[in-house]
Coordinates of C-alpha atoms in Angstrom, one line a residue:
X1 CA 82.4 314.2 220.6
X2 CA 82.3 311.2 219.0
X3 CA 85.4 310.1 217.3
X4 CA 85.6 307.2 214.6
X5 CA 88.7 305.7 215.5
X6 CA 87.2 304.2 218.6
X7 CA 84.1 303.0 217.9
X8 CA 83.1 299.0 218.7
X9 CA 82.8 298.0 215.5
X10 CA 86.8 298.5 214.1
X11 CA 87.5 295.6 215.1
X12 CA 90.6 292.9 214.3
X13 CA 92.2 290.0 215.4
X14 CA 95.1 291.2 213.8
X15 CA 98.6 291.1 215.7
X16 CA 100.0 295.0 217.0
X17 CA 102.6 296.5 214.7
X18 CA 106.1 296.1 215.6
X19 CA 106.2 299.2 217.5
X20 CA 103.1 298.7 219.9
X21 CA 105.0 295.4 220.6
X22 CA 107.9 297.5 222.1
X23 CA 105.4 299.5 223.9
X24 CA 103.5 296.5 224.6
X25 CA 106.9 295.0 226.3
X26 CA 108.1 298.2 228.0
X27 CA 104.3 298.6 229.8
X28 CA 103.9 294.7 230.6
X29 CA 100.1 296.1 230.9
X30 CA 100.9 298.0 234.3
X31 CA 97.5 299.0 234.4
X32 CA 95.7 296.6 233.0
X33 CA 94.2 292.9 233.2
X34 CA 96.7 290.5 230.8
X35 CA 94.7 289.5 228.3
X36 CA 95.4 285.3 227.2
X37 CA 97.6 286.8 224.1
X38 CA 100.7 288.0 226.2
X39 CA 100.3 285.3 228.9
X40 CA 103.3 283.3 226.9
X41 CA 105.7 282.6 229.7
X42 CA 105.3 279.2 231.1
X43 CA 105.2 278.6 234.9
X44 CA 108.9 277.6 234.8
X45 CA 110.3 280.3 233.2
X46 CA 107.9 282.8 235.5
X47 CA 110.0 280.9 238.6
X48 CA 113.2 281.5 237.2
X49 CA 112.5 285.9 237.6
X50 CA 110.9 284.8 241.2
X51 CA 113.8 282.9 241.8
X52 CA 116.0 286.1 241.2
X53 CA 114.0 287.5 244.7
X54 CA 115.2 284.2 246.3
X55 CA 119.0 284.6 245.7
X56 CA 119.4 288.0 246.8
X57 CA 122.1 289.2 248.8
X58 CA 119.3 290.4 251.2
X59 CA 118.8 287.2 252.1
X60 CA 122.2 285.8 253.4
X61 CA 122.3 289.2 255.6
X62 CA 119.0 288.6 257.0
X63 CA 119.2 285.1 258.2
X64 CA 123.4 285.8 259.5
X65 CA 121.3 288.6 261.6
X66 CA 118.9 286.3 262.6
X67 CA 120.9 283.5 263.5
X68 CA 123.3 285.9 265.7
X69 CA 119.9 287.3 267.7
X70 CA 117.6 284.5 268.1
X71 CA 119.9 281.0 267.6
X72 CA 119.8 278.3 264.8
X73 CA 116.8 276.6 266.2
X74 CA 114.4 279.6 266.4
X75 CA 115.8 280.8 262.8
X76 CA 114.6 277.1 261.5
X77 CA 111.3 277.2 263.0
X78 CA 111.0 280.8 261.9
X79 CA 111.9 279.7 258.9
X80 CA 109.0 276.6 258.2
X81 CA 106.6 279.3 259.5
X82 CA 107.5 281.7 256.5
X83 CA 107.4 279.4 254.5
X84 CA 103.8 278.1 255.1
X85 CA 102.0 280.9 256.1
X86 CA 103.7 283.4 253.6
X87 CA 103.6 280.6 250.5
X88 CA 100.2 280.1 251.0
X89 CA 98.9 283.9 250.8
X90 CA 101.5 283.5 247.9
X91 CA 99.8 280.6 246.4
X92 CA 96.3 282.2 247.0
X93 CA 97.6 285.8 245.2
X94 CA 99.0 283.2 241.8
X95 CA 96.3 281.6 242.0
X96 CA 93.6 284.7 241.7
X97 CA 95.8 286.7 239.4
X98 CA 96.5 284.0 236.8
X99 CA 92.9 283.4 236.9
X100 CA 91.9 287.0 236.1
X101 CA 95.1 288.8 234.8
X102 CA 95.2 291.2 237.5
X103 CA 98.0 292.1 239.5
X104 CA 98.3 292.7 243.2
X105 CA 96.8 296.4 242.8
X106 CA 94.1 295.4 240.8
X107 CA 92.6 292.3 242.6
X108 CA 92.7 295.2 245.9
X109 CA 90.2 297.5 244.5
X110 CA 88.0 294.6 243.6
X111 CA 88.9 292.8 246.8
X112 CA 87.2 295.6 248.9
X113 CA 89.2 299.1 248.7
X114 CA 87.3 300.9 245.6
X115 CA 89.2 302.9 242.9
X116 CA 91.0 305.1 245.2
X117 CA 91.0 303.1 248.3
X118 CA 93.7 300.8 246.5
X119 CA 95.6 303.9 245.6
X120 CA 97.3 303.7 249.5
X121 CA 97.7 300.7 249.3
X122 CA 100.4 301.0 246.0
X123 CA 102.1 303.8 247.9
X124 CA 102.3 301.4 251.2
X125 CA 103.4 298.3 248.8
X126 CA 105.8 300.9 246.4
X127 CA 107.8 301.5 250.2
X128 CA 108.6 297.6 250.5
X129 CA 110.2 298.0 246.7
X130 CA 112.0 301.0 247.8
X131 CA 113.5 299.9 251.0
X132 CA 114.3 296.6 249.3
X133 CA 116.1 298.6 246.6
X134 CA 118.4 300.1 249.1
X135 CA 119.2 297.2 251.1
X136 CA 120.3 295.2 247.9
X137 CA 122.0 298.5 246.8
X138 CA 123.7 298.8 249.8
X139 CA 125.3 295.2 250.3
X140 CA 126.3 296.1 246.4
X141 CA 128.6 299.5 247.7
X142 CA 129.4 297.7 250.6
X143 CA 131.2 294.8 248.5
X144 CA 132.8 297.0 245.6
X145 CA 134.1 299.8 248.5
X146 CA 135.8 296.8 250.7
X147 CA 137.8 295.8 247.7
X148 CA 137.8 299.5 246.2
X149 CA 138.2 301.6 249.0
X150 CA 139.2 304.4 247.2
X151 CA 135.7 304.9 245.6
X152 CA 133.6 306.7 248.0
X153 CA 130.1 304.7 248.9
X154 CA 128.4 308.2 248.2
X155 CA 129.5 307.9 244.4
X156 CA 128.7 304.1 244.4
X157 CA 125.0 304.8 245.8
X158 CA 124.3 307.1 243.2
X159 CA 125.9 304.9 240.2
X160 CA 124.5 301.8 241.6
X161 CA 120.8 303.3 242.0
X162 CA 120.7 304.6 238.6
X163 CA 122.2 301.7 236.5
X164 CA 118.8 299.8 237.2
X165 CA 117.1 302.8 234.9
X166 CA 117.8 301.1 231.5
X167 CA 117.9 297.6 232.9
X168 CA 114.4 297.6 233.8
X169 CA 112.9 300.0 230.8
X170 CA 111.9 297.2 228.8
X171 CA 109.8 295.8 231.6
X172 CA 109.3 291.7 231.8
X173 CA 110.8 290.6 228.8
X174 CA 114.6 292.0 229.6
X175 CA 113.9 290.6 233.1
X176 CA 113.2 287.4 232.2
X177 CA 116.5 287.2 230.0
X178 CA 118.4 289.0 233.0
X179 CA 117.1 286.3 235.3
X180 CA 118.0 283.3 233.1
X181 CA 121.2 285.2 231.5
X182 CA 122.5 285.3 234.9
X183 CA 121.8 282.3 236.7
X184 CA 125.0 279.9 235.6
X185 CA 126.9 282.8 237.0
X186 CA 125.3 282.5 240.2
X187 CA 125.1 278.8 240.5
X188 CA 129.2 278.4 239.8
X189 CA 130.0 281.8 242.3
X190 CA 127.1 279.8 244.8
X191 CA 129.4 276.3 244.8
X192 CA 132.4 277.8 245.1
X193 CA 131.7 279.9 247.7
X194 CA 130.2 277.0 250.0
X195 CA 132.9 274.5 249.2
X196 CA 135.7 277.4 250.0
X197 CA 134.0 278.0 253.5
X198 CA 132.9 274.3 254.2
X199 CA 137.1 273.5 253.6
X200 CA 138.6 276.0 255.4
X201 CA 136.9 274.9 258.8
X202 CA 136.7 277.0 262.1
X203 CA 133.3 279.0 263.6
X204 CA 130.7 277.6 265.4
X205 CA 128.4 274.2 265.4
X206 CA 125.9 275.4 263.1
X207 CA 122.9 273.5 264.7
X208 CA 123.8 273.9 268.1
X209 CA 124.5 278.0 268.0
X210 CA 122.6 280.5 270.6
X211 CA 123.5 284.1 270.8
X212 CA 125.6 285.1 273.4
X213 CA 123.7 288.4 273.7
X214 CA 120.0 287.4 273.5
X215 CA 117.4 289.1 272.5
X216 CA 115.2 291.2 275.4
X217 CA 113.1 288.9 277.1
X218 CA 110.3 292.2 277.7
X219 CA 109.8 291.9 274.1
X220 CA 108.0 288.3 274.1
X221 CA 109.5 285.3 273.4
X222 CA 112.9 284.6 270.4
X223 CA 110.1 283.1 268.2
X224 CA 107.8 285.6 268.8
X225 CA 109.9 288.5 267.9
X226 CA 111.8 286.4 264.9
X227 CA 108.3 285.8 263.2
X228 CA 107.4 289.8 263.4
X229 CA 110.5 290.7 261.4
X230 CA 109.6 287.6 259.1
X231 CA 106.0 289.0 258.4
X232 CA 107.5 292.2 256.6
X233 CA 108.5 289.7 253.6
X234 CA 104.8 288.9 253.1
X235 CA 104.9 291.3 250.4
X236 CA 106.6 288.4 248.7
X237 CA 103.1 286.6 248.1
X238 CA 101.8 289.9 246.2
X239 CA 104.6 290.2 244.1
X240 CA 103.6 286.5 243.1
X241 CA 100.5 287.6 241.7
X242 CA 102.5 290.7 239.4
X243 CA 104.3 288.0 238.3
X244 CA 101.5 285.3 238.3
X245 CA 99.3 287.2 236.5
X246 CA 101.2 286.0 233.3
X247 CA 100.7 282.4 233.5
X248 CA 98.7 280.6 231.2
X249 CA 95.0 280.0 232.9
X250 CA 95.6 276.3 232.3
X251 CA 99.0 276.0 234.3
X252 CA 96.7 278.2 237.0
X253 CA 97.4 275.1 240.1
X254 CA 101.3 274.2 239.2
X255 CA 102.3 277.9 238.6
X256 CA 100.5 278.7 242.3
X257 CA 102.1 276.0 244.2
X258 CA 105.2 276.7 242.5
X259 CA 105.6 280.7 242.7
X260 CA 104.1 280.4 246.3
X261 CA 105.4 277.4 248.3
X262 CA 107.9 277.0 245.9
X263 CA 109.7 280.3 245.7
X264 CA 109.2 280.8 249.7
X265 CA 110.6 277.4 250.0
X266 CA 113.7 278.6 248.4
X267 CA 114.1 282.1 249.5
X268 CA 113.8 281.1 253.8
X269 CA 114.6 277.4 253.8
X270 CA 117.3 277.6 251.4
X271 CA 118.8 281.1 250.9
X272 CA 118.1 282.5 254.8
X273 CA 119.2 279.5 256.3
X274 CA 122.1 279.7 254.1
X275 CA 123.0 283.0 254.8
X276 CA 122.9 282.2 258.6
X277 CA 125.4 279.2 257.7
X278 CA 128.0 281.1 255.9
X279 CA 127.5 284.1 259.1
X280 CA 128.4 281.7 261.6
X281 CA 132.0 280.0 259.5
X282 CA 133.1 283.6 258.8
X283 CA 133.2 284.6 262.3
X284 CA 130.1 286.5 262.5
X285 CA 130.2 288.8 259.7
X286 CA 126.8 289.2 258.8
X287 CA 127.3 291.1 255.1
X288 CA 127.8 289.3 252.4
X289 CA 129.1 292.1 250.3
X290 CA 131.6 292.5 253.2
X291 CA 132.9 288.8 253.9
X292 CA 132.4 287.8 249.8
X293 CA 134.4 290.4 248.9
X294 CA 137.5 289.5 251.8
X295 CA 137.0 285.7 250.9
X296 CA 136.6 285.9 247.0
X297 CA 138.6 289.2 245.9
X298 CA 137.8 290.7 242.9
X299 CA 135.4 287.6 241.6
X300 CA 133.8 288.0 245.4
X301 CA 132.7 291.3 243.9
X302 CA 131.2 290.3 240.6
X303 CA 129.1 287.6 242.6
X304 CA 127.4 290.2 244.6
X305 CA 126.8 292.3 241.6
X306 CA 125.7 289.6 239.7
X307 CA 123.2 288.6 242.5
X308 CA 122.0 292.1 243.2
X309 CA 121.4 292.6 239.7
X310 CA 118.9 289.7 239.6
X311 CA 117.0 291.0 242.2
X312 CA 117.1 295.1 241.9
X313 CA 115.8 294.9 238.2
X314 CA 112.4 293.1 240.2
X315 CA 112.4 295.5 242.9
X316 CA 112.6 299.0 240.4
X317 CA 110.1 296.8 238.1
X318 CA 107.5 296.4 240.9
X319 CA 108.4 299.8 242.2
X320 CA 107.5 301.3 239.2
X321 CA 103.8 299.5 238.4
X322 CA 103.0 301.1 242.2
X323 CA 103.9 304.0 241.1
X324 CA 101.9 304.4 237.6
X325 CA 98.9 302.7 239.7
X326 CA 98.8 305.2 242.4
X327 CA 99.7 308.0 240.2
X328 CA 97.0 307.1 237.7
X329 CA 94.1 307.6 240.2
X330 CA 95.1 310.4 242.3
X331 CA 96.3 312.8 239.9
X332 CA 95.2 311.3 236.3
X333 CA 98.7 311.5 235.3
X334 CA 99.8 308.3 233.4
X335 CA 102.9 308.8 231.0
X336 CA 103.6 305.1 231.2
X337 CA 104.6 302.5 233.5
X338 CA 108.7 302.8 232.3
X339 CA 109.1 306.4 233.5
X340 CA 107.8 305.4 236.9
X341 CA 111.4 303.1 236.8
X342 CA 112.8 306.9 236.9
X343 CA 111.1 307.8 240.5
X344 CA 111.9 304.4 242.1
X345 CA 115.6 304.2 241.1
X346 CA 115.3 307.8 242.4
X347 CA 114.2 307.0 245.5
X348 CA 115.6 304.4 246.6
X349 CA 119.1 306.1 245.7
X350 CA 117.8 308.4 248.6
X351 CA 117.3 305.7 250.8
X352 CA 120.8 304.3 251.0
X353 CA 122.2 307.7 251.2
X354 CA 119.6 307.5 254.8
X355 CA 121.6 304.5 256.2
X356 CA 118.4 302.0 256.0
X357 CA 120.6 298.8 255.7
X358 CA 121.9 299.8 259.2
X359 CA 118.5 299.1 260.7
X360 CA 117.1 296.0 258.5
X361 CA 115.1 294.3 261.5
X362 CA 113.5 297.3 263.3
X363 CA 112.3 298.6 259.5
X364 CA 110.7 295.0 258.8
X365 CA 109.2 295.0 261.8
X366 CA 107.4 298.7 261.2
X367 CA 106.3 297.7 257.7
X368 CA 104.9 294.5 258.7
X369 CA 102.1 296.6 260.5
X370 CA 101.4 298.3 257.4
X371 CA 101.4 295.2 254.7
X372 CA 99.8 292.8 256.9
X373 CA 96.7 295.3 257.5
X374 CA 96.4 295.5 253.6
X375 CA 97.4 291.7 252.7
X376 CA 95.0 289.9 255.3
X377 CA 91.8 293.0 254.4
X378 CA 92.3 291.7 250.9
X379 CA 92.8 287.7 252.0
X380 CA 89.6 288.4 254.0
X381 CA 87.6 290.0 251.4
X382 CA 88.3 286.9 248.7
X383 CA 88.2 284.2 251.3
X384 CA 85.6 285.1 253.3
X385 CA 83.1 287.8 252.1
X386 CA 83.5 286.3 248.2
X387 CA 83.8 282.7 248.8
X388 CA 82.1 281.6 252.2
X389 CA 79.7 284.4 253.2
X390 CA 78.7 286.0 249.6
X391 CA 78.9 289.8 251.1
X392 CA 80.1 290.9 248.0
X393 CA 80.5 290.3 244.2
X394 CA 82.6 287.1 243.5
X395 CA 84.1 289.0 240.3
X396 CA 87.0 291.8 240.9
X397 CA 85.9 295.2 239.8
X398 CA 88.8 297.3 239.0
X399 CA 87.7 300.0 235.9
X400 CA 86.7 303.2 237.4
X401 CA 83.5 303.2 235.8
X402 CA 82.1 300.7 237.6
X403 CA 83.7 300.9 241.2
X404 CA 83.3 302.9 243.9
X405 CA 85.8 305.6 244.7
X406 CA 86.3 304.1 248.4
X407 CA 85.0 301.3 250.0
X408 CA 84.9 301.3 253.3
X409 CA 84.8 297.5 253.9
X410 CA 88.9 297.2 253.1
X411 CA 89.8 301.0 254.0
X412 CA 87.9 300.6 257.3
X413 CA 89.6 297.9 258.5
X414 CA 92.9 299.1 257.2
X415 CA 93.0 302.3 259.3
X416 CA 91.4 300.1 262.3
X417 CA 94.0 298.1 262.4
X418 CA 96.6 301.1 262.4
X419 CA 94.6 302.8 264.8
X420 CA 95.7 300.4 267.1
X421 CA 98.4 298.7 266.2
X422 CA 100.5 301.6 265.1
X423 CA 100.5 302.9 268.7
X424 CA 102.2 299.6 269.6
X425 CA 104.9 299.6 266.9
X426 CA 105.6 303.0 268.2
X427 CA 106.3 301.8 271.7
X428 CA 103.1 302.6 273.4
X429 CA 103.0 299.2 274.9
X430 CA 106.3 298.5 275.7
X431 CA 108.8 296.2 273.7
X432 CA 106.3 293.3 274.1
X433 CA 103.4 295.5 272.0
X434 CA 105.8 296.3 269.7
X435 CA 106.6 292.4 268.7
X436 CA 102.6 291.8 268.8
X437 CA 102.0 295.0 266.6
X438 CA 102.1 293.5 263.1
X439 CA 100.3 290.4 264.5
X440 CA 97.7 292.6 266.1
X441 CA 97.4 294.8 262.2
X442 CA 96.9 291.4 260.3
X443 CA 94.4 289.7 262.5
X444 CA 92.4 292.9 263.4
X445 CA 92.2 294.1 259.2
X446 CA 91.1 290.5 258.8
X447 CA 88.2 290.4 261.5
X448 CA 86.8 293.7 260.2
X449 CA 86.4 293.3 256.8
X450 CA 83.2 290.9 257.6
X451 CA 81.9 292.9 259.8
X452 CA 82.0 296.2 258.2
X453 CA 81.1 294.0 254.5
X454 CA 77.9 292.9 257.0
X455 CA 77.2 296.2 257.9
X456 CA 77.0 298.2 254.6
X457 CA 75.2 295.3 252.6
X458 CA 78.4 295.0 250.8
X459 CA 76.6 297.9 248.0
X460 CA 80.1 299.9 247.9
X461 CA 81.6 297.4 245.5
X462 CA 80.4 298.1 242.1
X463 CA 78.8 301.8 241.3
X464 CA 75.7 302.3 239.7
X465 CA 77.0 303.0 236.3
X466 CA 76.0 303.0 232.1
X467 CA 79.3 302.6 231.3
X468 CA 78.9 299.2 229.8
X469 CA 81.4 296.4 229.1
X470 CA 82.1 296.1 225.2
X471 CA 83.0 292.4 225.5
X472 CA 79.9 290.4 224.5
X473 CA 81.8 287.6 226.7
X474 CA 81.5 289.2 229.8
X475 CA 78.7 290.7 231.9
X476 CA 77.3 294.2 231.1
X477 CA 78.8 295.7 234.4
X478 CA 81.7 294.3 236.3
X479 CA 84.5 292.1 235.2
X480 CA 82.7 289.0 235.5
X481 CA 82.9 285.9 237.4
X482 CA 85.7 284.6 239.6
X483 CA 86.1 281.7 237.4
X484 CA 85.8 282.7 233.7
X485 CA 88.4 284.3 232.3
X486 CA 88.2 287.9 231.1
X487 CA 89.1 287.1 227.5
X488 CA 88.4 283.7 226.4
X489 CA 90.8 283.4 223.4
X490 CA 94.4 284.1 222.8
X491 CA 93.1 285.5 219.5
X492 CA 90.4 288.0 220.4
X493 CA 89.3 290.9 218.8
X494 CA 91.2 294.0 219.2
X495 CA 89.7 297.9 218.6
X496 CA 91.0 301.0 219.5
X497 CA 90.3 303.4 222.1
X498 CA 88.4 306.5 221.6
X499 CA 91.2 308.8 223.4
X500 CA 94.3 307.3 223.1
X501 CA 93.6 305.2 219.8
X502 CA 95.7 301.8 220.8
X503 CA 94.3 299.0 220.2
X504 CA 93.5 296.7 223.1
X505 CA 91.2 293.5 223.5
X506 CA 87.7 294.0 224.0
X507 CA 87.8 293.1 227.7
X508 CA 89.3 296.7 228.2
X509 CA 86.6 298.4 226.9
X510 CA 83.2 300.3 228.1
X511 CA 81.4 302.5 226.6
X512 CA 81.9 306.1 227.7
X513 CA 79.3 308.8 227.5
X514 CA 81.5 311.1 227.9
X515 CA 83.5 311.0 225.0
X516 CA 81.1 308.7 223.1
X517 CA 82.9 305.4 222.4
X518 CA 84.7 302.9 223.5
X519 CA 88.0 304.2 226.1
X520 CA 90.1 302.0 227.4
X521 CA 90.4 301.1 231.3
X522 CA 93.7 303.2 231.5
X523 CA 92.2 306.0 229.8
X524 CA 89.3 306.2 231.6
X525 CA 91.4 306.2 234.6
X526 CA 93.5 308.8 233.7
X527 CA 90.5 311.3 232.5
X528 CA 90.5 314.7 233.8
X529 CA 87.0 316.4 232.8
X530 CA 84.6 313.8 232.5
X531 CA 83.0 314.0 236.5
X532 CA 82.5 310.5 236.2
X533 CA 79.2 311.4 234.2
X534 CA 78.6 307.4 233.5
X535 CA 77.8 307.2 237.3
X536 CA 75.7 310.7 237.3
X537 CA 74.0 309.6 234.7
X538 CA 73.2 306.0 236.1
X539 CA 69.7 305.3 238.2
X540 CA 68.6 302.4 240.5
X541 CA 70.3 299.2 242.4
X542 CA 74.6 298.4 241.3
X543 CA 73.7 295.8 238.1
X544 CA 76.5 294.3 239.1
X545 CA 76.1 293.4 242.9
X546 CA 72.5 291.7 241.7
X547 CA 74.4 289.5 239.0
X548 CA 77.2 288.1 240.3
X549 CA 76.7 287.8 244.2
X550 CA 76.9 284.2 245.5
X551 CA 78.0 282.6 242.3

């Protein structure tokens, strides 16, 4: 079964022909590390597509909402929290997946969930993409049927949802020019929108407002209940590291501080509190697609697009590398990360047609349960069983070769943590269990994952395998080290795969025994027929867990 196109020794360091380039672009390696070659944005220009997440329309709604429920004070305390707790699981995500060119998905099934166990995970985090999606889509409708009210907002759903198809084929390179294209549009529409409001007068003292109709005191105190919507955004810090994972090793500490603290910075401190601001001088009108559209006209209109197309080309981007992830693994289907833009456009169409806009705080709040179980399992694994304890590999294992299917360290303590605090976000426990439920989900998932890492000897991280890496740079099994980089130069050696025949860099590579030669990571993961014979075949202790634990 051998086949000569893939075996180790065609190599090159020559650069892909112009059409892998394209292909290269439209995949932005959705299923693989980023080798040192394609990290060529710099830090800055990485902020500028995180920056588009800040300056959605999303933003202004949520902190006018928040404002009118829990008061200006609460929002700005609320506000500081996000921004610290959130930016610093965001500067922890940068900072892991710029130093190993994984994204988000990736670092999870080295970071204690196994091969499949991280495959729940991308459906749980492909959810925040698609309810994102349809807010932003909404406020879009919303804006273009106040000034256009003869255009029905079923017909502007369906246009809206599936103009984000082409925008987002092409993956990170048209996002980056979208993002940068865009942003003197938003800056002059920005100014003149707060000078307008800030010169016509009237509303309420900003600092000083308190809802007239307060929030249920049953349900735990205005901070309390302000911080569980907050903690449904914490998917913000894993979308740093799909976007991280690009930076240049050596900008590693400036590029974490600046896509986590940074970007949070900007999107609660700035754009919520904002939001809250211009939802207090217009009377209470809490959408901007609404009260921008009233105040501006026509150019009113174009701002909101303009905004919402900054953000939805992120949202149906991220969507789609959940999607090829989870789809990948569980059925061995992988036509490519851009189709999977299809499914999430899809989708999310679906879910404005639903009405989820209309319920923006109690949907937060219900996801929070779910992302902070999966977020603080994984924060646990790296920070605690990697770093301080040495309970399992410091590397991040993520080729199906050498993983595990599930782990039960990071899936345990995920489904403990639902166990219990899904009940409470159901209203089990009142209104008051379900403020503490995401709370409860983060802090339980993160307790566990010791524990259960203590109990199994931490042996479900890396299989017993002879599926060997090809690199000569790293480690037979595993992906090496925490701190070495998968590929040391922005040069390396490419060969091709023995299924699909692209070339790739060595770091993508073991050898299969199963079609004799060297198959990629995303081939192997896709493979139908093999039985994972590399592990069959494999005898004694995980290589891996020997070499690399407590490094």
């Amino acid at each position: 079964m051998a086949r000569d196109a893939g075996r180790a020794e065609d190599l090159s360091t020559a650069q892909p022909e112009r059409e892998d380039r394209w292909v290269e672009r439209r995949e932005d390696y959705a299923l693989r590390f980023v080798p040192l070659g394609y990290r060529r944005w710099s830090w800055i220009s990485l902020l500028g597509v995180m920056l588009g997440i800040s300056t959605a329309m999303f933003f202004l709604a949520f902190g006018g909402q928040l404002a009118q429920s829990y008061g200006t004070r609460n929002l700005l305390i609320g506000m500081i929290f996000g921004t610290l707790f959130i930016g610093a699981v965001g500067y922890f995500f940068t900072s892991v997946s710029s130093m190993t060119g994984l994204d988000s998905d990736l670092i999870t099934r080295g970071a204690g969930f196994g091969f499949m166990g991280s495959a729940f995970t991308s459906l749980i985090y492909s959810f925040n993409f698609l309810m994102f999606s349809a807010f932003e889509g909404s406020i879009v409708a919303n804006a273009i049927h106040a000034y256009y009210e003869a255009i029905p907002l079923t017909l502007l759903y369906a246009i809206i949802g599936l103009v984000f198809i082409p925008l987002t084929w092409y993956g990170l390179t048209a996002m980056n020019w979208i993002m940068w294209a865009t942003i003197p549009l938003f800056a002059g529409f920005l100014v003149w929108t707060i000078v307008l409001v800030a010169s016509n007068g009237g509303g309420t003292n900003f600092w000083s407002f308190e809802p007239t109709n307060p929030v249920s005191p049953e349900a735990g105190p205005p901070l309390l209940q302000l911080g569980a919507a907050l903690l449904g955004l914490i998917t913000n810090a894993t979308i740093c590291a799909d976007i991280g994972r690009f930076i240049p090793p050596s900008q590693r500490r400036v590029g974490a501080l600046a896509l986590g603290f940074g970007f949070e910075a900007a999107t609660f401190l700035g754009v919520t509190m904002l939001g809250a601001w211009l939802t207090l001088r217009l009377g209470g009108e809490t959408d901007p697609g609404t009260y921008l559209a009233a105040l501006l006209g026509f150019w009113g209109v174009l701002f909101v697009v303009v905004t919402q197309l900054r953000i939805n080309v992120m949202n149906t981007y991220s969507g789609s590398l959940a999607y090829a992830n989870f789809f990948a693994r569980v059925f061995h289907f992988a036509p490519g990360r851009h189709w999977w833009v299809v499914l999430t456009a899809v989708l999310s169409t679906g879910l404005m047609f639903g009405g989820i806009y209309e319920n923006l705080t109690q949907v937060l709040t219900f996801e929070a349960v779910f992302v902070m179980a999966w977020i603080m399992a994984v924060v646990s694994d790296v920070l605690i069983n990697k770093r301080l304890l040495g309970l399992s590999p410091r590397d991040y294992p993520y080729k199906r070769s050498q993983t595990y299917k599930y782990n039960p360290v990071g899936i345990g303590a995920l489904i403990f943590a639902l166990l219990i605090a899904l009940p409470m976000a159901f209203g089990l426990f009142g209104p008051l269990g379900k403020t503490l439920a995401p709370y409860v989900s983060g802090a339980l998932a993160f307790a566990a994952v010791p524990v259960i890492a203590y109990a199994t000897k931490g042996r479900y991280y890396t299989a017993p395998t002879v599926a060997e890496n090809v690199d000569p740079n790293l480690p037979k099994f595993g992906a090496g080290a925490e701190t070495e980089v998968l590929t040391a130069s922005t040069e390396a050696p490419t060969q091709p795969c023995v299924k699909c025949a692209k070339r790739f860099e060595l770091a993508e590579f073991v050898r299969c025994p199963f079609l004799e030669g060297p198959i990629c990571s995303v081939c192997c993961a896709a493979e139908p027929n093999c039985g994972e014979l590399c592990k069959k075949q494999a005898e004694g202790p995980t290589p891996v867990a020997v070499e690399n634990r407590g490094r």
